[in-house]
Amino acid sequence: MSEMAMSFTALAGFVVGALAVLFYRNQIETPNRVKTDGNPEAGALPQGVASVLAVLPSSAVVLDAHDRVLRASSAARAFGLVKGDRLMAAELLALARQVRRDGEIRETEIDVAGHKFGQETTNFAVRVAPLGSHGQVLVLAEDQTESRRVEAVRRDFVANVSHELKTPVGALSLLAETVQDAADDPEAVTRFAGRMQHEAARLTYLVQDLITLSRIQGAEPIPTPGQVPIDECVHDAIDHCNTKAIAKDITLVSGGAEGLRIWGDEELLVTALRNLIDNAVAYSPEHTRVVVSVRPAGDSVEISVSDQGIGIPEESLERIFERFFRVDAARSRATGGTGLGLAIVKHVAAAHAGEVSVWSKEGSGSTFTLRLPAFGGTAVAVPPSIPLEAAP
């Protein structure tokens, strides 16, 4: 059972117990209260029950002996579980009737048609319990759709990491055995040692990217933000990628407005730009250019990285920022790519309260654009002669 499910079960148990006490106390204090037809007041909620239900974060519904809704929380109506005085989920209604017949508390999980934009179904953890002796039933339903999605992402992430780590580690093991067997052949040892260095570097990049991603993927604010000079970040990122670009005779060019700043983390911004430029170089043919341009955009600063590479298929554009997603897996592995670069860029943008977008056409190249809030609320250039700390 997941942590969220256990928490819901504990909360539901507490609520059911508290409401049972309220029902019992109400019956002790008002034993002779009856309706005009002589039957106990089965359609009324005891004092205090409505107050308890009102503060519950989960969807709560109380049914009378005839399956009419006596009380429903706003969450239950928002999710479409209740309309008017009827419980709309047939599975829940059947469960409530079973509980009314035998008095046993029941738990289950159900999926109902989604009532939120873009959501097909909503998954609920449900607990149904009897209330009092007049056939009333309490239904508690906790939306666990998001926790299920997060759990699925976590499982996929662990599986992907295991697979990605297995490849270079397995290669290193095989190469080490090969080097050992070829100890009498200096040329072979040199060749295989070079391959080992390549796989070790790939493993190092993967671990570094995983560490970076784990730092920023929680969408938490940057702990110690400061004024970040865009010019220096672009220069550092280009300098870091220059060796790979020279090897392919790719020219790295920077241009656009100078002296712009954002409020954030300089190291993270350099990491994002480095990943964008690395990607551009990896997916560009030889003898081409990669251009990094900066421009003010009202209250934001836009940094674009454009290449003349192979482009991205339209059907892949929505997925390129997913972890470990590769448009061209063979090319990515051949160049040592980890499949995490664009995911890191997306999370860096989110950590700065910004966004990243992409334009691409197959055979014509791609342009990735980081849009980040400008320092001071307006993208204004600062003359180089003025220290950042003294700038307005």
Coordinates of C-alpha atoms in Angstrom, one line a residue:
M1 CA 0.0 0.0 0.0
S2 CA 1.4 3.4 -0.9
E3 CA 2.2 6.1 1.7
M4 CA -0.7 8.2 0.5
A5 CA -3.2 5.3 0.7
M6 CA -2.0 4.5 4.3
S7 CA -2.4 8.2 5.2
F8 CA -5.9 8.3 3.8
T9 CA -6.9 5.0 5.6
A10 CA -5.7 6.5 8.9
L11 CA -7.6 9.7 8.3
A12 CA -10.7 7.9 7.2
G13 CA -10.6 5.7 10.3
F14 CA -10.3 8.7 12.5
V15 CA -13.2 10.5 10.8
V16 CA -15.4 7.4 10.9
G17 CA -14.7 7.0 14.6
A18 CA -15.3 10.6 15.4
L19 CA -18.6 10.7 13.5
A20 CA -19.7 7.4 15.2
V21 CA -19.1 9.1 18.6
L22 CA -21.1 12.1 17.5
F23 CA -24.0 9.9 16.4
Y24 CA -23.9 7.9 19.6
R25 CA -23.8 10.9 21.8
N26 CA -26.6 12.5 19.8
Q27 CA -28.8 9.5 20.4
I28 CA -28.0 9.4 24.1
E29 CA -28.8 13.1 24.5
T30 CA -32.0 13.1 22.4
P31 CA -33.5 9.6 22.8
N32 CA -37.1 10.6 22.3
R33 CA -36.7 12.8 19.2
V34 CA -39.1 11.4 16.5
K35 CA -40.7 12.5 13.3
T36 CA -44.5 13.0 13.2
D37 CA -44.9 9.5 11.6
G38 CA -43.2 7.9 14.6
N39 CA -40.0 6.9 12.9
P40 CA -36.6 8.1 14.2
E41 CA -35.3 11.1 12.5
A42 CA -33.3 9.2 9.9
G43 CA -33.1 12.1 7.5
A44 CA -31.4 14.5 9.9
L45 CA -27.6 14.9 10.7
P46 CA -26.7 15.0 14.3
Q47 CA -25.2 18.2 15.6
G48 CA -21.5 18.5 14.9
V49 CA -21.4 16.0 12.0
A50 CA -21.8 18.7 9.3
S51 CA -19.0 20.7 10.9
V52 CA -16.6 17.7 10.8
L53 CA -17.5 17.0 7.1
A54 CA -17.0 20.6 6.1
V55 CA -13.3 20.6 7.1
L56 CA -12.4 17.4 5.4
P57 CA -10.0 17.8 2.4
S58 CA -11.4 14.6 0.7
S59 CA -14.8 14.2 -0.9
A60 CA -17.4 13.3 1.8
V61 CA -21.0 12.1 1.3
V62 CA -23.6 11.1 3.8
L63 CA -26.5 9.0 2.4
D64 CA -29.8 8.3 4.1
A65 CA -31.6 5.0 4.3
H66 CA -33.1 5.6 0.8
D67 CA -29.8 6.4 -0.9
R68 CA -30.5 10.2 -0.9
V69 CA -27.6 12.5 -0.3
L70 CA -28.0 14.2 3.1
R71 CA -24.7 16.0 3.0
A72 CA -22.0 16.3 0.3
S73 CA -18.8 18.3 0.4
S74 CA -17.9 20.8 -2.3
A75 CA -15.1 18.4 -3.5
A76 CA -17.6 15.6 -4.0
R77 CA -19.8 17.8 -6.2
A78 CA -16.8 19.3 -8.1
F79 CA -15.6 15.8 -9.0
G80 CA -19.1 14.9 -10.2
L81 CA -19.7 12.2 -7.5
V82 CA -22.9 14.0 -6.5
K83 CA -25.6 15.8 -8.4
G84 CA -28.5 17.2 -6.6
D85 CA -29.4 14.6 -3.9
R86 CA -28.1 11.6 -5.9
L87 CA -24.8 9.7 -5.7
M88 CA -23.7 9.4 -9.4
A89 CA -21.0 6.7 -9.1
A90 CA -22.9 3.4 -9.4
E91 CA -20.0 1.4 -7.9
L92 CA -20.1 3.6 -4.8
L93 CA -23.8 3.3 -4.5
A94 CA -23.6 -0.5 -4.7
L95 CA -20.9 -0.4 -2.0
A96 CA -23.0 1.8 0.2
R97 CA -25.9 -0.6 0.0
Q98 CA -23.7 -3.5 1.0
V99 CA -22.4 -1.6 4.0
R100 CA -26.0 -0.7 5.0
R101 CA -27.0 -4.3 4.9
D102 CA -24.2 -5.9 6.9
G103 CA -22.7 -2.9 8.8
E104 CA -19.2 -3.8 7.7
I105 CA -16.7 -1.0 6.8
R106 CA -15.4 -1.4 3.2
E107 CA -12.5 0.1 1.3
T108 CA -11.8 0.1 -2.4
E109 CA -10.4 2.1 -5.3
I110 CA -12.5 3.3 -8.2
D111 CA -12.0 5.3 -11.4
V112 CA -14.7 7.8 -12.5
A113 CA -14.9 10.0 -15.6
G114 CA -12.7 13.0 -15.2
H115 CA -14.3 16.4 -14.6
K116 CA -11.1 18.4 -14.8
F117 CA -9.8 19.9 -18.0
G118 CA -7.6 17.5 -19.9
Q119 CA -8.2 14.7 -17.4
E120 CA -9.8 11.5 -18.7
T121 CA -10.4 9.7 -15.4
T122 CA -10.0 10.4 -11.7
N123 CA -8.8 7.6 -9.3
F124 CA -10.2 7.6 -5.8
A125 CA -9.3 5.7 -2.7
V126 CA -12.7 5.0 -1.1
R127 CA -13.8 4.1 2.5
V128 CA -17.5 3.5 3.2
A129 CA -18.9 3.1 6.7
P130 CA -22.2 2.9 8.5
L131 CA -23.4 5.8 10.6
G132 CA -25.8 5.3 13.4
S133 CA -28.7 2.9 13.4
H134 CA -31.0 4.5 10.8
G135 CA -29.4 3.3 7.7
Q136 CA -27.2 6.3 7.1
V137 CA -23.9 5.7 5.4
L138 CA -20.7 7.8 5.1
V139 CA -18.6 7.7 1.9
L140 CA -15.1 9.2 1.9
A141 CA -13.2 9.4 -1.4
E142 CA -9.7 10.7 -1.7
D143 CA -8.4 11.8 -5.2
Q144 CA -5.1 10.0 -5.7
T145 CA -4.8 10.6 -9.4
E146 CA -1.7 12.9 -9.1
S147 CA 0.0 10.6 -6.6
R148 CA -0.5 7.7 -9.0
R149 CA 0.9 9.7 -11.8
V150 CA 3.9 10.7 -9.7
E151 CA 4.4 7.1 -8.7
A152 CA 4.3 6.0 -12.3
V153 CA 6.9 8.7 -13.3
R154 CA 9.1 7.5 -10.4
R155 CA 9.0 3.9 -11.6
D156 CA 9.8 4.9 -15.1
F157 CA 12.6 7.1 -13.9
V158 CA 14.2 4.3 -11.9
A159 CA 13.8 1.9 -14.8
N160 CA 15.4 4.3 -17.2
V161 CA 18.2 5.2 -14.9
S162 CA 18.9 1.5 -14.3
H163 CA 19.0 0.9 -18.1
E164 CA 21.2 3.9 -18.8
L165 CA 23.7 3.0 -16.1
K166 CA 23.8 -0.6 -17.2
T167 CA 25.1 0.3 -20.6
P168 CA 28.3 2.1 -19.8
V169 CA 29.0 -0.1 -16.7
G170 CA 28.6 -3.2 -18.8
A171 CA 30.8 -1.8 -21.5
L172 CA 33.5 -0.9 -19.0
S173 CA 33.4 -4.4 -17.6
L174 CA 33.7 -6.0 -21.1
L175 CA 36.5 -3.6 -22.2
A176 CA 38.4 -4.3 -19.0
E177 CA 38.3 -8.1 -19.7
T178 CA 39.4 -7.4 -23.3
V179 CA 42.3 -5.3 -22.2
Q180 CA 43.4 -8.0 -19.8
D181 CA 43.3 -10.6 -22.6
A182 CA 45.2 -8.3 -24.9
A183 CA 48.0 -7.5 -22.5
D184 CA 50.6 -8.6 -25.1
D185 CA 49.2 -6.3 -27.8
P186 CA 50.0 -2.7 -27.0
E187 CA 48.1 -1.4 -30.0
A188 CA 44.9 -3.2 -28.9
V189 CA 45.4 -2.0 -25.3
T190 CA 45.6 1.6 -26.4
R191 CA 42.5 1.2 -28.6
F192 CA 40.4 -0.4 -25.8
A193 CA 41.7 2.0 -23.2
G194 CA 40.4 4.9 -25.3
R195 CA 37.0 3.2 -25.5
M196 CA 37.1 2.8 -21.7
Q197 CA 37.8 6.5 -21.3
H198 CA 34.8 7.2 -23.6
E199 CA 32.4 5.0 -21.5
A200 CA 33.8 6.4 -18.2
A201 CA 33.2 9.9 -19.5
R202 CA 29.6 9.0 -20.5
L203 CA 29.0 7.5 -17.1
T204 CA 30.4 10.6 -15.4
Y205 CA 28.1 12.9 -17.5
L206 CA 25.1 10.8 -16.6
V207 CA 25.8 10.9 -12.9
Q208 CA 26.4 14.6 -13.0
D209 CA 23.1 15.2 -14.9
L210 CA 21.2 13.0 -12.5
I211 CA 22.6 15.0 -9.6
T212 CA 21.7 18.3 -11.3
L213 CA 18.2 17.1 -12.1
S214 CA 17.6 15.8 -8.6
R215 CA 18.5 19.3 -7.3
I216 CA 16.0 21.2 -9.4
Q217 CA 13.2 18.9 -10.4
G218 CA 11.2 19.6 -7.2
A219 CA 10.2 23.1 -8.6
E220 CA 11.4 24.7 -5.4
P221 CA 12.5 28.3 -5.5
I222 CA 16.2 28.9 -5.8
P223 CA 17.6 29.1 -2.3
T224 CA 20.1 32.0 -2.8
P225 CA 19.2 33.9 -5.9
G226 CA 21.2 36.9 -7.1
Q227 CA 21.8 39.2 -10.1
V228 CA 22.9 37.0 -13.0
P229 CA 24.7 38.7 -15.9
I230 CA 23.5 37.0 -19.1
D231 CA 26.6 38.0 -21.1
E232 CA 28.9 36.1 -18.7
C233 CA 26.6 33.0 -18.7
V234 CA 26.6 32.9 -22.5
H235 CA 30.4 33.3 -22.6
D236 CA 30.9 30.5 -20.1
A237 CA 28.5 28.1 -21.8
I238 CA 30.1 28.7 -25.2
D239 CA 33.6 28.3 -23.8
H240 CA 32.6 24.9 -22.2
C241 CA 31.2 23.6 -25.5
N242 CA 33.8 25.0 -27.8
T243 CA 36.0 21.9 -27.9
K244 CA 33.2 19.7 -29.2
A245 CA 32.2 22.4 -31.7
I246 CA 35.8 22.7 -33.1
A247 CA 36.0 18.9 -33.5
K248 CA 33.1 19.2 -36.0
D249 CA 34.1 22.5 -37.5
I250 CA 31.0 24.1 -36.1
T251 CA 31.2 27.9 -35.3
L252 CA 29.6 29.1 -32.1
V253 CA 28.4 32.7 -32.4
S254 CA 26.8 35.0 -29.8
G255 CA 24.9 38.2 -30.5
G256 CA 22.0 40.4 -29.6
A257 CA 21.5 42.8 -26.7
E258 CA 24.3 43.1 -24.1
G259 CA 24.2 44.0 -20.4
L260 CA 20.9 42.2 -19.6
R261 CA 20.4 40.5 -16.3
I262 CA 18.0 38.1 -14.6
W263 CA 17.4 37.3 -10.9
G264 CA 18.4 33.7 -10.3
D265 CA 21.3 31.2 -10.1
E266 CA 24.2 31.8 -12.4
E267 CA 25.5 28.2 -12.2
L268 CA 22.1 26.8 -13.2
L269 CA 21.7 29.2 -16.1
V270 CA 25.1 28.2 -17.4
T271 CA 24.1 24.5 -17.1
A272 CA 20.9 25.1 -19.1
L273 CA 22.7 27.0 -21.8
R274 CA 25.5 24.4 -22.0
N275 CA 22.9 21.7 -22.5
L276 CA 21.2 23.6 -25.3
I277 CA 24.5 24.3 -27.1
D278 CA 25.7 20.8 -26.6
N279 CA 22.5 19.5 -28.1
A280 CA 22.8 21.9 -31.0
V281 CA 26.3 20.8 -31.7
A282 CA 25.5 17.1 -31.4
Y283 CA 22.6 17.3 -33.9
S284 CA 24.2 19.6 -36.4
P285 CA 26.3 18.6 -39.5
E286 CA 29.9 19.7 -39.8
H287 CA 30.8 23.1 -41.1
T288 CA 27.7 24.8 -39.8
R289 CA 26.9 27.5 -37.2
V290 CA 25.2 27.6 -33.8
V291 CA 24.0 31.0 -32.8
V292 CA 23.2 32.2 -29.2
S293 CA 21.2 35.4 -29.2
V294 CA 19.9 37.5 -26.3
R295 CA 17.1 40.1 -26.5
P296 CA 14.9 42.0 -24.1
A297 CA 11.2 41.1 -24.1
G298 CA 9.4 43.5 -21.8
D299 CA 9.6 42.1 -18.2
S300 CA 11.7 39.1 -19.5
V301 CA 14.9 38.2 -21.2
E302 CA 14.9 35.8 -24.1
I303 CA 18.0 33.6 -24.8
S304 CA 17.8 31.6 -28.0
V305 CA 20.0 28.8 -29.3
S306 CA 19.6 28.2 -33.0
D307 CA 21.3 25.5 -35.1
Q308 CA 21.3 24.3 -38.7
G309 CA 20.9 20.7 -37.7
I310 CA 18.6 17.8 -38.6
G311 CA 15.5 19.3 -36.9
I312 CA 12.9 17.6 -34.8
P313 CA 9.9 15.6 -36.2
E314 CA 6.6 17.3 -35.3
E315 CA 5.3 14.3 -33.4
S316 CA 8.3 14.4 -31.1
L317 CA 8.1 18.1 -30.2
E318 CA 5.8 17.5 -27.2
R319 CA 8.1 14.9 -25.7
I320 CA 11.6 16.3 -26.2
F321 CA 11.7 17.7 -22.6
E322 CA 10.9 14.3 -21.1
R323 CA 13.7 12.6 -19.2
F324 CA 15.7 10.1 -21.3
F325 CA 13.6 10.9 -24.5
R326 CA 15.8 10.9 -27.6
V327 CA 14.7 11.9 -31.1
D328 CA 17.6 9.9 -32.5
A329 CA 18.8 7.4 -29.9
A330 CA 21.6 6.1 -32.0
R331 CA 23.1 9.5 -32.6
S332 CA 22.6 10.5 -29.0
R333 CA 24.5 7.5 -27.6
A334 CA 27.2 7.9 -30.2
T335 CA 27.8 11.4 -29.0
G336 CA 27.6 10.5 -25.3
G337 CA 24.3 12.1 -24.7
T338 CA 22.4 11.2 -21.5
G339 CA 18.9 12.1 -22.6
L340 CA 18.6 14.4 -19.6
G341 CA 19.8 17.7 -21.0
L342 CA 16.5 19.1 -22.1
A343 CA 14.7 17.9 -19.0
I344 CA 17.3 19.9 -17.0
V345 CA 16.7 23.0 -19.2
K346 CA 13.0 22.7 -18.5
H347 CA 13.4 22.5 -14.7
V348 CA 16.0 25.3 -14.7
A349 CA 13.5 27.5 -16.5
A350 CA 10.8 26.5 -14.0
A351 CA 13.1 27.2 -11.0
H352 CA 13.5 30.8 -12.4
A353 CA 9.7 31.2 -12.9
G354 CA 10.4 31.1 -16.6
E355 CA 9.8 28.8 -19.5
V356 CA 11.5 27.1 -22.5
S357 CA 10.0 26.7 -26.0
V358 CA 11.1 25.2 -29.2
W359 CA 10.7 25.8 -32.9
S360 CA 11.9 23.2 -35.3
K361 CA 11.6 21.9 -38.8
E362 CA 13.1 18.7 -40.1
G363 CA 16.1 19.4 -42.3
S364 CA 16.1 23.1 -41.4
G365 CA 17.3 23.1 -37.8
S366 CA 15.9 24.1 -34.4
T367 CA 15.7 27.1 -32.1
F368 CA 15.3 26.7 -28.3
T369 CA 14.3 29.8 -26.4
L370 CA 14.6 30.4 -22.7
R371 CA 12.3 33.2 -21.4
L372 CA 13.3 34.3 -17.9
P373 CA 12.0 37.2 -15.7
A374 CA 14.4 40.2 -15.9
F375 CA 16.0 41.5 -12.8
G376 CA 14.1 44.5 -11.5
G377 CA 11.0 43.6 -13.5
T378 CA 12.2 45.2 -16.8
A379 CA 14.8 44.0 -19.2
V380 CA 17.3 47.0 -19.1
A381 CA 20.9 46.8 -20.2
V382 CA 23.5 47.7 -17.6
P383 CA 26.7 49.5 -18.9
P384 CA 29.8 47.4 -18.3
S385 CA 31.4 50.2 -16.3
I386 CA 28.7 50.0 -13.6
P387 CA 29.0 47.1 -11.0
L388 CA 26.1 44.8 -10.8
E389 CA 25.5 45.6 -7.2
A390 CA 25.3 49.3 -7.9
A391 CA 22.9 49.0 -10.8
P392 CA 19.3 50.0 -10.3

